[in-house]
Coordinates of C-alpha atoms (C1' of nucleotides) in Angstrom, one line a residue:
Chain A
M1 CA -0.2 -0.1 -0.2
N2 CA 2.4 2.5 -1.4
G3 CA 1.5 6.4 -0.2
E4 CA -0.7 5.8 2.3
R5 CA -1.6 8.7 4.6
E6 CA 0.3 8.2 8.5
A7 CA -1.9 6.6 10.6
T8 CA -2.3 9.7 13.5
T9 CA -1.5 7.8 17.0
N10 CA -4.8 6.3 18.7
F11 CA -5.0 4.4 22.3
I12 CA -5.1 1.1 20.2
R13 CA -1.6 1.4 18.1
E14 CA -0.4 3.5 22.6
I15 CA -1.5 -0.3 24.7
I16 CA 0.0 -2.2 21.8
T17 CA 2.9 -0.1 21.6
A18 CA 3.4 -0.6 25.7
D19 CA 2.3 -4.8 25.2
I20 CA 5.5 -5.0 23.3
K21 CA 8.4 -3.1 24.8
S22 CA 7.3 -4.8 28.3
G23 CA 8.4 -7.9 25.5
K24 CA 4.2 -9.0 26.1
N25 CA 3.1 -12.5 23.8
G26 CA 6.8 -12.2 22.9
G27 CA 6.1 -9.0 21.2
R28 CA 3.9 -11.1 18.6
V29 CA 0.9 -9.3 17.4
Q30 CA -2.4 -10.8 16.3
T31 CA -6.0 -9.4 14.7
R32 CA -8.6 -11.2 14.2
F33 CA -11.7 -9.1 12.1
P34 CA -14.5 -11.3 13.1
P35 CA -17.7 -11.3 10.8
E36 CA -21.9 -12.7 11.8
P37 CA -22.2 -13.5 8.3
N38 CA -26.0 -12.1 8.7
G39 CA -25.6 -9.1 5.5
Y40 CA -23.2 -7.3 3.4
L41 CA -20.0 -5.1 4.9
H42 CA -20.1 -1.4 4.8
I43 CA -18.2 1.3 5.9
G44 CA -18.4 1.1 9.7
H45 CA -17.3 -2.1 8.9
A46 CA -14.4 -0.9 6.5
K47 CA -12.6 1.4 9.5
S48 CA -12.5 -1.7 11.6
I49 CA -10.8 -4.1 8.5
C50 CA -8.9 -1.0 7.5
L51 CA -8.2 -0.6 11.7
N52 CA -7.1 -5.0 12.6
F53 CA -5.7 -5.6 9.1
G54 CA -4.0 -1.9 8.9
L55 CA -2.4 -3.3 12.8
A56 CA -0.9 -6.3 11.8
R57 CA 1.1 -4.4 8.7
D58 CA 2.1 -1.8 10.3
F59 CA 2.9 -3.7 13.9
N60 CA 4.7 -6.6 11.9
G61 CA 1.5 -8.8 12.7
L62 CA -1.7 -11.3 11.4
C63 CA -5.0 -10.6 10.9
N64 CA -7.7 -13.5 10.7
L65 CA -10.4 -13.2 9.2
R66 CA -12.7 -15.0 10.9
F67 CA -16.6 -15.4 10.4
D68 CA -18.2 -15.6 13.5
D69 CA -21.4 -18.2 12.3
T70 CA -22.5 -19.3 16.0
N71 CA -26.4 -18.1 15.0
P72 CA -27.4 -20.4 11.6
I73 CA -30.7 -18.6 11.6
R74 CA -29.6 -15.5 10.7
E75 CA -26.4 -16.9 8.3
D76 CA -25.8 -17.7 4.7
E77 CA -23.2 -17.9 2.3
E78 CA -23.9 -15.5 0.2
F79 CA -22.7 -12.9 3.1
V80 CA -19.7 -15.2 3.6
E81 CA -18.4 -15.3 0.1
S82 CA -19.7 -11.1 -0.2
I83 CA -17.4 -10.7 3.0
Q84 CA -14.1 -11.6 1.1
A85 CA -14.6 -9.9 -1.7
D86 CA -15.4 -7.1 0.3
V87 CA -12.4 -7.9 2.8
R88 CA -10.0 -8.3 -0.7
W89 CA -11.3 -5.7 -2.4
L90 CA -10.1 -2.9 0.0
G91 CA -7.1 -4.4 0.0
F92 CA -6.2 -6.3 2.8
D93 CA -5.0 -10.4 2.3
W94 CA -5.6 -13.2 5.3
N95 CA -3.3 -15.6 3.3
D96 CA -4.6 -18.9 4.8
R97 CA -6.2 -17.6 7.8
L98 CA -9.9 -17.9 7.4
Y99 CA -11.8 -18.8 10.3
Y100 CA -15.5 -20.1 11.2
A101 CA -16.5 -19.6 14.9
S102 CA -18.4 -23.8 13.5
D103 CA -15.1 -24.1 12.9
Y104 CA -14.2 -24.9 16.5
F105 CA -17.3 -26.5 17.3
E106 CA -16.4 -29.8 19.3
R107 CA -13.4 -27.8 20.9
L108 CA -15.8 -25.0 22.6
Y109 CA -18.0 -27.6 23.1
D110 CA -15.5 -30.0 24.4
C111 CA -14.4 -26.7 27.1
A112 CA -18.4 -26.0 27.8
G113 CA -17.9 -29.8 28.9
E114 CA -14.6 -28.9 31.0
L115 CA -16.6 -26.1 32.4
I116 CA -19.0 -28.3 33.6
R117 CA -16.3 -30.4 34.8
R118 CA -14.5 -27.4 37.4
G119 CA -18.6 -26.9 38.2
L120 CA -17.8 -23.4 36.4
A121 CA -21.3 -24.5 34.3
Y122 CA -24.4 -25.6 34.5
V123 CA -28.0 -27.2 32.5
D124 CA -30.6 -24.7 32.8
S125 CA -34.4 -25.8 32.5
L126 CA -36.2 -22.0 33.4
N127 CA -37.8 -21.3 30.3
A128 CA -36.3 -18.4 28.4
E129 CA -39.6 -15.9 29.8
E130 CA -37.7 -17.8 33.9
I131 CA -34.5 -17.0 33.1
R132 CA -34.8 -13.5 32.2
A133 CA -37.7 -12.9 35.8
Y134 CA -34.5 -14.5 37.5
R135 CA -31.8 -11.9 35.6
G136 CA -33.7 -9.4 38.3
T137 CA -33.2 -5.4 36.0
L138 CA -30.2 -2.2 36.2
T139 CA -30.9 -2.3 39.8
E140 CA -32.4 -5.3 41.7
P141 CA -29.6 -8.5 41.6
G142 CA -30.8 -12.0 40.0
R143 CA -32.3 -14.7 41.5
E144 CA -29.9 -18.0 41.5
S145 CA -32.0 -20.7 39.2
P146 CA -33.6 -23.6 41.0
Y147 CA -31.6 -26.3 38.8
R148 CA -27.9 -23.9 40.0
D149 CA -26.6 -26.8 42.2
R150 CA -27.4 -29.5 40.0
G151 CA -24.3 -32.6 40.0
V152 CA -21.4 -32.6 37.5
D153 CA -22.6 -36.1 35.9
E154 CA -25.7 -34.6 35.6
N155 CA -24.9 -32.4 34.6
L156 CA -22.6 -33.6 31.9
D157 CA -25.2 -36.5 30.4
L158 CA -28.2 -33.3 30.4
F159 CA -25.7 -31.4 28.3
R160 CA -24.4 -34.4 26.1
R161 CA -28.4 -35.5 25.4
M162 CA -28.7 -32.1 24.9
R163 CA -26.7 -32.2 21.7
A164 CA -27.9 -35.4 21.0
G165 CA -31.4 -34.1 20.3
E166 CA -33.0 -35.6 22.5
F167 CA -34.7 -32.2 24.1
S168 CA -36.7 -29.7 22.5
E169 CA -35.7 -25.7 21.5
G170 CA -35.4 -24.2 24.9
A171 CA -35.8 -27.1 27.1
H172 CA -32.7 -26.6 28.3
V173 CA -30.0 -23.8 27.9
L174 CA -26.1 -24.5 29.4
R175 CA -25.6 -20.8 31.6
A176 CA -21.9 -20.5 32.6
R177 CA -22.5 -20.2 37.4
I178 CA -21.1 -16.3 38.2
D179 CA -22.8 -14.2 40.4
M180 CA -26.9 -13.0 40.0
K181 CA -25.9 -10.6 42.4
S182 CA -23.4 -9.4 40.0
P183 CA -24.1 -5.5 39.0
N184 CA -23.0 -6.1 35.4
L185 CA -25.9 -8.3 33.9
N186 CA -23.6 -9.9 31.9
M187 CA -22.2 -11.8 34.8
R188 CA -25.3 -12.5 36.3
D189 CA -25.1 -16.8 34.8
P190 CA -24.9 -16.5 31.5
T191 CA -26.4 -18.5 28.5
L192 CA -23.0 -20.4 27.5
Y193 CA -25.4 -22.5 24.7
R194 CA -29.3 -23.3 22.9
I195 CA -31.1 -25.2 21.6
K196 CA -31.6 -25.6 17.6
Y197 CA -32.8 -27.0 14.9
A198 CA -31.4 -24.8 11.8
Q199 CA -30.2 -25.4 9.6
H200 CA -26.3 -24.0 9.6
H201 CA -25.0 -23.2 6.8
R202 CA -21.6 -25.5 6.7
T203 CA -22.6 -27.6 10.0
G204 CA -25.9 -28.4 8.0
T205 CA -27.0 -30.1 10.5
D206 CA -24.3 -32.1 12.3
W207 CA -25.2 -30.1 15.8
C208 CA -28.6 -29.5 16.8
I209 CA -27.4 -26.4 19.9
F210 CA -25.3 -23.1 19.0
P211 CA -22.5 -21.2 21.4
M212 CA -23.2 -17.9 21.9
Y213 CA -21.5 -15.3 20.7
D214 CA -19.7 -14.8 24.2
F215 CA -18.3 -18.0 24.7
A216 CA -17.3 -19.2 21.0
H217 CA -15.6 -15.1 20.2
S218 CA -13.4 -14.7 23.9
L219 CA -12.1 -18.6 23.0
S220 CA -12.2 -18.5 19.1
D221 CA -9.8 -16.0 20.1
S222 CA -7.6 -17.5 22.0
F223 CA -7.7 -20.6 20.0
E224 CA -5.7 -18.2 17.9
K225 CA -3.6 -16.5 20.2
I226 CA -4.7 -13.1 18.7
T227 CA -3.4 -10.8 21.1
H228 CA -5.4 -7.2 21.0
S229 CA -9.9 -8.5 19.5
I230 CA -10.2 -5.4 18.8
C231 CA -14.7 -4.2 19.4
T232 CA -17.1 -2.2 19.5
L233 CA -17.5 0.0 21.8
E234 CA -21.9 -1.8 23.4
F235 CA -18.9 -5.1 24.0
E236 CA -17.3 -2.9 27.0
D237 CA -19.2 -4.4 29.1
H238 CA -18.6 -8.0 28.0
R239 CA -14.1 -8.4 28.7
P240 CA -14.6 -9.5 32.4
L241 CA -17.0 -12.7 31.1
Y242 CA -14.7 -12.7 28.5
D243 CA -11.8 -13.0 30.5
W244 CA -13.3 -14.6 32.8
F245 CA -13.7 -17.2 30.2
L246 CA -10.0 -18.0 29.1
E247 CA -9.3 -17.6 33.2
K248 CA -11.2 -20.4 35.0
L249 CA -10.3 -22.3 30.8
E250 CA -7.1 -21.1 32.0
M251 CA -5.8 -20.6 28.0
F252 CA -4.0 -18.3 26.4
P253 CA -5.3 -14.7 27.2
S254 CA -6.8 -12.5 24.5
R255 CA -7.3 -9.3 24.9
Q256 CA -10.5 -6.9 24.2
I257 CA -10.3 -4.2 23.5
E258 CA -13.0 -1.6 22.6
F259 CA -13.6 1.3 20.2
A260 CA -16.4 3.4 19.1
R261 CA -18.2 2.0 15.9
L262 CA -18.6 4.7 13.5
N263 CA -21.7 6.6 12.0
L264 CA -22.0 8.6 9.1
S265 CA -23.9 11.9 8.5
Y266 CA -27.6 11.3 6.3
T267 CA -26.8 7.4 6.0
I268 CA -27.8 4.6 9.3
M269 CA -25.0 1.8 9.5
S270 CA -27.7 -1.3 11.3
K271 CA -26.7 -3.8 9.5
R272 CA -31.1 -5.1 10.6
L273 CA -31.9 -1.4 8.9
L274 CA -29.8 -2.1 5.7
Q275 CA -31.6 -5.2 6.1
G276 CA -35.1 -3.2 5.5
L277 CA -34.6 -1.3 3.1
V278 CA -33.2 -3.4 0.7
A279 CA -36.2 -6.4 2.0
S280 CA -39.0 -3.7 1.4
G281 CA -37.6 -2.5 -1.9
R282 CA -36.7 0.7 -0.9
V283 CA -33.2 0.7 -2.5
S284 CA -32.2 -1.9 -6.2
G285 CA -30.0 -4.6 -3.1
W286 CA -27.3 -4.5 -0.7
D287 CA -24.8 -2.9 -3.9
D288 CA -27.3 -0.5 -4.2
P289 CA -25.2 2.8 -5.3
R290 CA -26.8 5.2 -2.3
M291 CA -26.6 2.3 0.5
P292 CA -22.5 2.2 2.6
T293 CA -22.4 -0.7 2.1
I294 CA -19.0 -1.8 0.3
A295 CA -20.3 -3.0 -2.1
G296 CA -23.2 -0.2 -2.8
M297 CA -19.6 2.4 -2.3
R298 CA -18.0 -0.1 -5.1
R299 CA -20.8 0.5 -7.6
R300 CA -21.2 3.7 -7.0
G301 CA -17.6 4.4 -7.9
Y302 CA -15.5 4.9 -4.8
S303 CA -12.3 3.6 -4.2
P304 CA -10.7 1.7 -2.3
E305 CA -7.7 3.8 -1.6
A306 CA -10.2 6.5 -1.1
I307 CA -12.0 4.7 1.9
R308 CA -8.7 3.1 3.4
D309 CA -8.0 6.9 3.4
F310 CA -10.7 8.1 5.1
A311 CA -10.5 5.8 7.7
D312 CA -7.3 6.9 8.4
R313 CA -8.3 10.4 9.0
I314 CA -11.9 9.2 11.2
G315 CA -9.3 8.7 13.5
V316 CA -10.5 5.3 16.3
A317 CA -11.2 6.7 19.9
K318 CA -13.5 5.5 22.4
R319 CA -16.0 8.6 22.1
D320 CA -19.3 8.3 19.8
S321 CA -19.0 10.9 17.1
T322 CA -20.6 11.0 13.5
V323 CA -18.4 11.7 10.7
D324 CA -19.2 14.8 8.5
L325 CA -20.0 12.8 5.2
A326 CA -17.8 15.6 3.2
L327 CA -15.1 13.9 4.8
L328 CA -16.3 10.5 3.0
E329 CA -17.2 12.4 -0.1
H330 CA -13.7 15.2 0.5
C331 CA -11.3 11.4 0.0
L332 CA -13.0 9.8 -2.8
R333 CA -12.3 13.6 -4.5
E334 CA -8.2 14.0 -3.8
D335 CA -8.0 10.3 -4.6
L336 CA -10.5 10.2 -8.4
N337 CA -8.3 14.0 -9.2
Q338 CA -4.9 12.0 -9.4
R339 CA -5.7 9.7 -11.1
A340 CA -9.3 9.9 -12.9
L341 CA -9.1 10.1 -17.0
R342 CA -11.4 13.3 -18.1
F343 CA -14.3 12.8 -20.0
M344 CA -17.0 15.9 -21.8
A345 CA -20.4 15.5 -21.0
V346 CA -23.1 16.0 -21.2
L347 CA -26.1 15.4 -18.8
D348 CA -28.9 18.3 -20.3
P349 CA -28.5 18.6 -23.2
V350 CA -29.4 22.3 -26.0
K351 CA -28.5 22.7 -29.2
V352 CA -25.9 24.8 -29.9
V353 CA -25.3 26.0 -33.9
I354 CA -22.2 27.7 -35.1
T355 CA -23.3 29.8 -37.4
N356 CA -19.5 30.5 -39.3
Y357 CA -18.9 26.9 -39.1
P358 CA -18.1 25.2 -42.4
E359 CA -21.1 22.6 -42.7
N360 CA -19.9 18.6 -42.2
Q361 CA -16.6 20.1 -41.7
V362 CA -15.3 17.8 -38.5
E363 CA -12.1 18.1 -37.3
M364 CA -10.7 16.3 -34.4
L365 CA -9.0 18.5 -31.9
E366 CA -6.2 17.4 -29.5
A367 CA -7.5 17.2 -25.5
V368 CA -5.5 16.2 -22.6
N369 CA -6.9 13.4 -20.9
N370 CA -5.8 14.1 -16.8
P371 CA -4.1 17.4 -16.6
E372 CA -3.1 16.4 -12.8
D373 CA -1.1 13.5 -14.8
D374 CA 1.1 14.4 -18.1
A375 CA 1.5 10.7 -18.3
A376 CA -1.9 9.6 -18.5
G377 CA -1.5 11.7 -22.6
T378 CA -4.1 12.9 -24.8
R379 CA -6.3 12.0 -26.9
Q380 CA -8.4 13.1 -30.1
V381 CA -11.9 14.5 -29.8
P382 CA -14.5 15.6 -33.3
F383 CA -15.7 18.8 -33.7
S384 CA -18.5 20.1 -35.7
R385 CA -20.8 22.0 -36.5
E386 CA -23.6 21.7 -34.7
I387 CA -22.6 20.9 -31.1
Y388 CA -24.6 20.1 -26.8
I389 CA -23.8 22.4 -24.7
E390 CA -25.0 21.9 -21.1
R391 CA -27.8 23.2 -20.4
E392 CA -27.7 25.3 -17.5
D393 CA -24.8 27.0 -19.4
F394 CA -26.8 29.4 -21.4
R395 CA -28.7 32.2 -19.6
V396 CA -31.0 34.3 -22.0
D397 CA -30.9 37.3 -18.9
P398 CA -27.2 36.4 -17.0
P399 CA -27.0 37.1 -13.3
K400 CA -24.9 38.9 -11.9
K401 CA -21.2 37.1 -12.0
Y402 CA -22.2 34.6 -14.6
F403 CA -19.8 34.6 -17.2
R404 CA -21.2 32.2 -19.3
L405 CA -23.4 31.7 -22.4
S406 CA -26.2 34.5 -22.8
P407 CA -27.2 36.4 -25.6
G408 CA -24.4 38.3 -26.9
S409 CA -21.1 37.6 -24.5
E410 CA -18.3 35.3 -25.8
I411 CA -17.5 31.4 -24.1
R412 CA -14.3 28.8 -24.4
L413 CA -15.5 25.8 -25.6
K414 CA -12.6 23.0 -23.9
H415 CA -9.8 22.3 -25.8
A416 CA -11.9 24.1 -28.8
Y417 CA -12.4 27.5 -29.8
Y418 CA -14.0 31.1 -28.4
I419 CA -17.7 31.4 -29.4
R420 CA -19.8 34.3 -28.7
C421 CA -23.4 34.3 -28.5
V422 CA -26.0 36.2 -31.7
D423 CA -29.0 34.5 -31.0
F424 CA -30.8 31.1 -29.4
F425 CA -34.9 30.2 -30.4
M426 CA -37.1 29.6 -28.2
D427 CA -39.3 26.3 -27.4
E428 CA -42.8 27.7 -27.3
A429 CA -44.0 24.7 -26.1
T430 CA -42.0 24.5 -23.5
G431 CA -40.8 27.7 -22.9
R432 CA -37.2 26.8 -22.6
V433 CA -34.3 27.5 -25.1
K434 CA -34.1 24.9 -28.5
E435 CA -31.4 26.2 -29.9
I436 CA -28.6 28.8 -29.4
H437 CA -27.1 30.1 -32.6
C438 CA -22.9 31.3 -32.1
T439 CA -20.0 31.9 -33.9
Y440 CA -17.3 31.0 -33.5
D441 CA -13.6 32.5 -33.8
P442 CA -11.8 30.9 -35.8
E443 CA -8.0 31.5 -34.6
S444 CA -8.9 30.3 -31.3
R445 CA -8.5 27.5 -32.0
G446 CA -7.5 25.2 -28.5
G447 CA -9.3 27.5 -26.8
W448 CA -6.2 30.5 -27.3
S449 CA -6.3 33.8 -28.9
P450 CA -3.2 35.0 -30.5
D451 CA -5.0 39.0 -29.2
N452 CA -4.4 36.7 -25.9
R453 CA -8.5 38.4 -24.8
K454 CA -9.8 37.2 -21.9
V455 CA -13.1 34.8 -22.1
K456 CA -13.8 34.4 -18.4
G457 CA -16.0 31.4 -19.6
T458 CA -14.6 27.4 -20.4
S459 CA -17.9 25.0 -21.1
H460 CA -17.7 21.6 -22.1
W461 CA -19.9 19.8 -25.2
V462 CA -19.8 17.3 -27.0
S463 CA -20.0 17.4 -31.7
V464 CA -23.8 15.7 -32.1
Q465 CA -23.0 14.1 -34.6
H466 CA -20.3 11.9 -32.8
A467 CA -22.4 11.8 -29.6
L468 CA -22.6 8.8 -27.7
D469 CA -26.4 8.5 -25.9
A470 CA -26.1 7.1 -22.1
Q471 CA -28.0 7.2 -19.1
V472 CA -26.8 9.2 -16.2
C473 CA -27.6 8.5 -12.7
L474 CA -27.0 10.7 -10.0
F475 CA -27.8 10.3 -6.1
D476 CA -27.8 12.0 -2.9
T477 CA -27.7 10.9 0.0
L478 CA -29.9 8.4 1.5
F479 CA -31.9 10.1 3.8
T480 CA -32.3 13.4 4.4
D481 CA -31.4 13.9 8.1
P482 CA -28.2 14.1 8.7
D483 CA -29.4 12.4 11.6
P484 CA -32.8 10.6 10.2
Q485 CA -32.5 8.3 13.4
A486 CA -33.1 10.2 16.3
R487 CA -35.1 12.2 13.7
A488 CA -37.9 9.8 13.8
A489 CA -37.6 8.9 17.5
A490 CA -37.9 12.8 18.0
E491 CA -40.8 13.7 16.2
E492 CA -42.4 9.3 16.9
K493 CA -41.7 9.2 12.3
E494 CA -40.7 6.4 11.2
L495 CA -37.3 6.6 9.2
Y496 CA -38.7 6.1 6.7
D497 CA -39.8 9.5 6.4
F498 CA -37.1 10.7 6.4
L499 CA -35.6 9.6 3.2
N500 CA -34.2 11.1 0.6
P501 CA -37.2 10.9 -2.6
E502 CA -34.1 12.3 -5.1
S503 CA -30.9 9.8 -3.5
R504 CA -31.5 8.7 -7.2
K505 CA -32.1 11.0 -10.1
V506 CA -32.2 8.7 -13.9
L507 CA -31.0 10.9 -16.9
T508 CA -31.8 10.3 -20.1
G509 CA -30.4 11.1 -22.9
C510 CA -27.3 12.3 -22.5
K511 CA -24.9 13.6 -24.9
V512 CA -21.0 11.9 -24.0
E513 CA -17.9 12.3 -26.2
P514 CA -17.5 8.9 -28.0
A515 CA -13.7 7.3 -27.1
L516 CA -16.4 6.9 -23.7
K517 CA -17.9 3.7 -25.8
E518 CA -14.5 2.0 -24.7
A519 CA -15.7 2.5 -20.5
V520 CA -15.6 -0.7 -18.5
P521 CA -16.7 -0.7 -15.9
G522 CA -14.4 -0.4 -12.6
E523 CA -12.9 2.6 -14.3
Y524 CA -12.7 5.6 -12.1
Y525 CA -14.0 8.5 -14.6
Q526 CA -14.5 12.5 -14.3
F527 CA -17.1 14.4 -17.0
L528 CA -15.7 17.5 -16.7
R529 CA -17.0 20.6 -14.3
Q530 CA -19.5 18.0 -12.9
G531 CA -18.0 15.5 -10.7
Y532 CA -16.6 12.3 -11.3
F533 CA -18.9 9.0 -12.6
C534 CA -17.8 5.6 -13.6
L535 CA -19.7 2.7 -15.8
D536 CA -23.1 0.7 -13.6
S537 CA -21.4 -2.8 -12.9
V538 CA -25.3 -4.3 -13.0
E539 CA -27.3 -1.9 -15.5
S540 CA -24.5 -0.4 -18.1
H541 CA -24.1 -2.8 -21.2
P542 CA -22.2 -2.3 -24.9
G543 CA -23.9 0.7 -27.1
N544 CA -26.1 1.2 -23.5
L545 CA -24.3 3.4 -21.6
V546 CA -24.8 4.1 -18.0
F547 CA -23.3 5.9 -15.5
N548 CA -22.9 6.4 -12.1
R549 CA -21.4 10.2 -10.5
S550 CA -20.4 9.0 -7.6
V551 CA -19.2 12.2 -6.4
T552 CA -19.6 16.0 -7.7
L553 CA -17.2 18.1 -8.9
R554 CA -16.7 21.5 -6.3
D555 CA -19.0 24.1 -7.1
T556 CA -18.2 27.2 -7.0
W557 CA -20.3 28.9 -8.9
A558 CA -23.0 27.0 -7.3
R559 CA -22.9 28.7 -3.9
I560 CA -21.8 31.4 -5.5
E561 CA -25.5 32.5 -7.4
N562 CA -27.4 30.3 -3.8
K563 CA -25.7 33.9 -2.4
L564 CA -27.4 36.0 -5.0
K565 CA -30.6 34.1 -3.8
Chain B
rU1 C1' -30.8 6.7 43.1
rG2 C1' -27.6 -0.8 39.9
rG3 C1' -22.3 -1.5 36.7
rG4 C1' -19.9 0.6 32.4
rG5 C1' -18.5 4.0 29.4
rC6 C1' -17.6 9.3 27.3
rG7 C1' -17.0 15.1 27.4
rU8 C1' -11.2 19.6 23.4
rG9 C1' -14.0 24.7 17.6
rG10 C1' -19.8 23.2 12.9
rC11 C1' -17.6 17.1 11.8
rC12 C1' -13.4 13.8 13.3
rA13 C1' -9.1 14.8 16.4
rA14 C1' -3.6 15.0 18.7
rG15 C1' -2.3 16.6 23.1
rC16 C1' -0.2 12.0 28.9
rG17 C1' 1.9 18.9 34.3
rG18 C1' 5.5 23.7 30.9
rU19 C1' 1.2 27.5 28.4
rA20 C1' -4.9 24.1 22.6
rA21 C1' -0.8 19.4 15.9
rG22 C1' -4.0 18.5 12.1
rG23 C1' -7.5 16.9 8.6
rC24 C1' -13.0 18.4 6.2
rA25 C1' -16.4 22.3 7.0
rC26 C1' -16.3 27.6 6.4
rC27 C1' -14.5 32.6 4.8
rG28 C1' -10.5 35.9 2.8
rG29 C1' -6.6 36.3 -1.4
rU30 C1' -3.8 33.6 -5.1
rU31 C1' -4.2 31.5 -9.7
rU32 C1' -6.0 28.6 -13.6
rU33 C1' -8.3 26.2 -21.1
rU34 C1' -12.7 21.7 -15.6
rG35 C1' -16.9 29.0 -11.3
rG36 C1' -12.5 21.4 -10.8
rA37 C1' -7.3 20.8 -9.1
rG38 C1' -3.4 23.8 -6.6
rC39 C1' -1.5 28.2 -3.6
rC40 C1' -1.3 31.4 0.0
rG41 C1' -4.0 33.3 5.4
rG42 C1' -7.7 33.5 9.1
rU43 C1' -11.3 31.4 12.2
rA44 C1' -10.6 28.0 20.8
rU45 C1' -7.2 33.1 25.6
rU46 C1' -9.9 28.0 25.2
rC47 C1' -10.7 22.4 26.7
rG48 C1' -19.6 20.1 30.1
rG49 C1' -18.7 23.4 34.7
rA50 C1' -17.4 24.8 39.6
rG51 C1' -13.2 24.1 43.6
rG52 C1' -8.8 22.5 45.0
rU53 C1' -2.9 21.0 44.4
rU54 C1' 1.3 23.5 41.9
rC55 C1' 5.7 28.2 39.3
rG56 C1' 2.1 26.0 36.2
rA57 C1' -3.8 22.2 34.7
rA58 C1' -6.6 20.1 28.4
rU59 C1' -3.9 16.7 31.7
rC60 C1' -3.1 15.5 39.0
rC61 C1' -7.7 15.4 42.9
rU62 C1' -12.9 16.2 44.9
rC63 C1' -17.8 17.4 43.5
rC64 C1' -21.3 18.5 40.1
rC65 C1' -23.6 18.5 34.7
rG66 C1' -24.4 15.5 29.9
rC67 C1' -24.5 11.8 26.6
rC68 C1' -24.0 6.8 24.8
rC69 C1' -24.3 1.1 26.4
rC70 C1' -26.1 -2.8 29.4
rA71 C1' -32.2 -7.0 31.4
rG72 C1' -31.3 -11.5 23.3
rC73 C1' -32.2 -18.7 25.1
rC74 C1' -28.2 -12.2 19.4
rA75 C1' -23.8 -10.7 17.4

RNA sequence: UGGGGCGUGGCCAAGCGGUAAGGCACCGGUUUUUGGAGCCGGUAUUCGGAGGUUCGAAUCCUCCCGCCCCAGCCA
């Protein structure tokens, strides 16, 4: 990973640095990214991925990929595949260290047995409601289950029979015997195993008992000799339990460290809610370009470099925070500005006839592919008597400071000639401008004039007879409120009430320069003065170009015009 | 009125007793064949509040206030 910005230090790096210095774990650093395969990865996961793999990279360590697949009814193979594809696309490699918690089911079962033998776990036959009632509340201690003092042999037998499928779901659970009076609810005899007759995506029907997160996660980390187990803040209360298992079982002491998950303005990060958008058809799928998912962002035209840079810039801390979407967009623009090939595309075309330009003449003009990168070279763009320019680049009554085309004014056509507006025609029916007549200055070929006169405006354009038709999707934020969840809760409304009806606008009849015929998915393009675009990997087909706008360019004029109002 | 965390500019975030980094956003200027990009400059007398310790506190102590998380056989 070259040219990567140096991430500023953070409390986790300090902990690791101190651990290495003190010789803990022999100076070894090993982390892991442990997704549950029950949905697609989103930008919040990207933060965690960059953190875990980044730490391993920077401290000469390793980072494992481990699927936390202990709940068969929510998990699916589709997600284990998408997750691997997304992590790889982000630029990280787990080599041969791909693990599944389900691969540890036998070992976990043995550890549970050992806990029973040590008198630290028991089979409880209370039902779910009873267990909840016995747990107590935040302010009242819990009560011990009447089954809490079953003997070791009975517990072992019951647990074996749970595994053997002798009981129905909910009949029994295995619980740790810790402290029903603990102020930390997680320590009030937490459930370790529950019975579920469900098809598991990997173990099929081999198992009908499944370990709970706390038990499986702690031990899995230890099995893999994870030195620093990094998770989000809501697991802080689970740490005593995480440590309890490893201590009681005398296992490798992985250390859990918690950091604040990412929140991003104008979107949501909850897997459950994202799933809801997909299921209800409010978006086209997990990879809808408006989704904050890795798949959605990839399809939108985000680069892995931009996302990694973003992850480095937002930092890692324990404070709840919501990062401004503007920072993400900035990271994308900064990356794409360096590498995106420039093209001209007219999204809302209006025809211009250059009345003094010879009919039937076509000349090829040289255009720079990327002013930020000489190596990108140049291309030839066809010019002719009739061209399209952007409708908003012409005003019958130009406002102050407007220096684009208007009756009598002169502008530069990028890479081409200076043109001056001599006439225009309205469409009676729509009241819109139908056609503009201009004259061009033959001396200004290439966009310069011998007399060095200044033209303030430069417009992009496309030759009518050479233009390619294209469809362009313009995206805006998925929600209208920076914090739609909080807003919905505050106003007792539905989250969906704050979906942005303008989050996706489809433009048809756009005119793009002929070179774009060679456009391919996965490439990044800049449409001059408009923004960064990419070919839609799903909708676009040869002869039917569909571009997605990844992010706009900064638009100073829009800002000025807004202020004038 | 249980426990666990967190409070530094609009949004992130360094800072770890020696007198408030950096980024984004914003505002100026400059430059420009993208009103893009670039470049230069500006924006916290102050670190949730109040006391205290100290020659000196965002950093240490005390109290107060605010926000987040926890009562799944979810992760």
